[in-house]
C-alpha positions as a printed Julia matrix, in Angstrom:
173×3 Matrix{Float64}:
  23.55  -13.12   42.84
  24.31   -9.76   42.12
  27.63   -9.41   44.1
  29.64  -11.68   41.58
  28.43   -9.57   38.37
  30.29   -6.43   37.47
  28.22   -3.13   37.41
  27.55   -3.09   33.65
  25.99   -6.61   33.86
  23.73   -5.55   36.94
  22.26   -2.72   34.65
  21.76   -5.11   31.75
  19.54   -7.32   33.94
  16.75   -5.05   34.49
  14.61   -4.17   31.57
  12.16   -1.5    31.22
   9.39   -1.54   28.75
   8.13    1.74   27.71
   4.17    1.88   26.97
   1.8     4.43   26.25
  -0.02    5.97   29.35
  -3.22    4.28   29.35
  -6.3     6.39   28.19
  -9.39    7.6    30.07
 -11.41    4.87   28.73
  -8.85    2.35   29.74
  -8.53    3.61   33.17
 -12.49    3.52   33.53
 -12.62    0.15   32.45
  -9.78   -1.21   34.76
 -11.04    0.62   37.62
 -14.76   -0.86   36.86
 -13.11   -4.05   36.61
 -11.44   -3.99   40.01
 -14.69   -2.95   41.5
 -16.45   -5.76   39.82
 -13.86   -8.01   40.89
 -13.91   -6.99   44.51
 -17.75   -7.54   44.61
 -17.28  -10.88   43.07
 -19.71  -10.04   39.91
 -18.07  -12.7    37.61
 -20.49  -11.69   34.68
 -19.76   -7.94   34.83
 -16.0    -9.03   35.23
 -16.25  -11.11   32.23
 -17.81   -8.12   30.13
 -15.39   -5.77   31.25
 -12.43   -8.02   30.32
 -13.78   -8.79   27.3
 -14.04   -5.16   26.35
 -10.43   -4.39   27.33
  -9.44   -7.42   25.32
 -11.16   -5.79   22.2
  -9.72   -2.19   23.17
  -6.1    -4.2    23.54
  -6.44   -5.78   20.04
  -7.53   -2.55   18.37
  -4.35   -0.86   19.7
  -2.29   -3.7    18.59
  -3.68   -3.52   14.75
  -2.43    0.22   14.73
  -5.73    2.1    15.47
  -5.64    5.58   17.02
  -6.67    6.4    20.78
  -9.77    8.17   19.12
 -11.05    4.86   17.78
 -11.16    3.08   21.28
 -14.78    4.6    21.82
 -15.71    3.21   18.36
 -14.36    0.05   19.0
 -16.44    0.07   22.29
 -19.44    1.1    20.4
 -19.12   -1.46   17.77
 -19.12   -3.99   20.61
 -22.21   -2.78   22.08
 -23.51   -2.74   18.57
 -22.69   -6.72   17.86
 -23.89   -7.64   21.08
 -27.33   -6.09   20.37
 -27.12   -7.63   16.7
 -26.7   -10.85   18.64
 -29.63  -10.58   21.25
 -31.82   -9.63   18.11
 -30.76  -12.82   16.15
 -31.43  -15.09   19.26
 -34.9   -13.42   19.7
 -35.81  -14.08   15.92
 -34.07  -17.6    15.5
 -36.01  -20.79   15.52
 -36.19  -21.74   18.14
 -35.98  -18.5    19.77
 -33.4   -18.4    22.6
 -34.58  -15.71   25.09
 -32.21  -16.52   27.76
 -29.14  -16.1    25.33
 -30.72  -12.74   24.1
 -31.17  -11.44   27.61
 -27.5   -12.28   28.46
 -26.14  -10.41   25.44
 -28.48   -7.38   26.44
 -27.06   -7.32   29.85
 -23.68   -7.19   28.12
 -24.73   -4.54   25.81
 -25.96   -2.49   29.02
 -22.85   -2.97   30.92
 -20.65   -1.82   27.97
 -22.93    1.05   27.24
 -22.21    2.72   30.37
 -18.6     3.22   29.34
 -19.41    4.27   25.63
 -19.26    8.22   25.18
 -22.26   10.02   24.09
 -21.86   10.7    20.4
 -21.69   14.37   19.31
 -24.77   15.42   17.93
 -25.21   14.62   14.09
 -25.31   17.22   11.39
 -29.05   18.43   10.28
 -29.89   18.1     6.68
 -29.05   21.49    5.96
 -25.99   21.55    7.2
 -25.0    18.53    5.45
 -26.2    19.69    2.34
 -23.83   22.79    2.91
 -20.81   20.36    3.38
 -21.65   18.72    0.19
 -21.85   21.99   -1.81
 -18.53   22.81   -0.29
 -16.79   19.64   -1.06
 -18.27   19.48   -4.54
 -17.07   23.14   -5.09
 -13.52   22.21   -3.59
 -13.38   19.03   -6.04
 -14.71   21.37   -8.84
 -17.58   19.11   -9.5
 -21.06   20.4   -11.25
 -22.29   16.76  -11.1
 -21.1    13.77   -9.1
 -21.36   11.09  -11.9
 -18.55    8.55  -11.35
 -16.96   10.49   -8.79
 -19.5     9.73   -6.43
 -17.2     7.81   -4.03
 -14.49   10.66   -3.86
 -17.32   12.91   -2.79
 -18.59   10.77   -0.03
 -15.38   10.14    1.13
 -14.27   13.72    1.27
 -17.68   14.65    2.75
 -17.4    12.08    5.67
 -13.73   13.49    6.44
 -14.93   16.99    6.57
 -18.16   15.94    8.79
 -15.84   14.17   11.35
 -17.95   11.38   12.51
 -20.87   13.83   12.79
 -23.07   12.18   10.0
 -23.8     8.64    9.08
 -22.43    7.16    5.67
 -26.18    6.64    4.53
 -27.16   10.03    5.21
 -24.02   11.31    3.23
 -24.69    9.08    0.34
 -28.29   10.07   -0.07
 -27.21   14.04    0.26
 -24.76   13.28   -2.53
 -27.12   11.61   -4.51
 -29.53   14.5    -4.21
 -26.96   17.07   -5.2
 -25.78   14.54   -8.01
 -29.06   14.79   -9.62
 -29.27   18.51   -9.73
């Protein structure tokens, strides 16, 4: 087939698709998928494929590679919420609740350990510094700006609820 084509046509017939190298999390999931497939563990294979699909969707929507662990943590959280819902539903469905708990257990193997959160004293110091940077004495209507700045400065080490409570504490002073 290629013998009748000119050299430039042969070169054009081969396409290369440049893709980003897989992340460590992606590589771990693919390795675990391969192992599960060899072991013919259909349940584990399905869960890992679901996690890979979630990661692929997250990258297609433009999220950063650092958000991959958050995506996986969100998947674990949603499965635990579903299990709790099935436990409290009327009539209760313990079979489905157990299935979702098993899925969450499998996915939690791949979730990185969360960094230690900020202690309340450290969080208070961050709130003070942010309020000083923004030139605020009291929070008032700028509470959203302060919370956003504190969350950025805390870099994921503080929960939004804790930050909100700390900002409210300093807003009243």
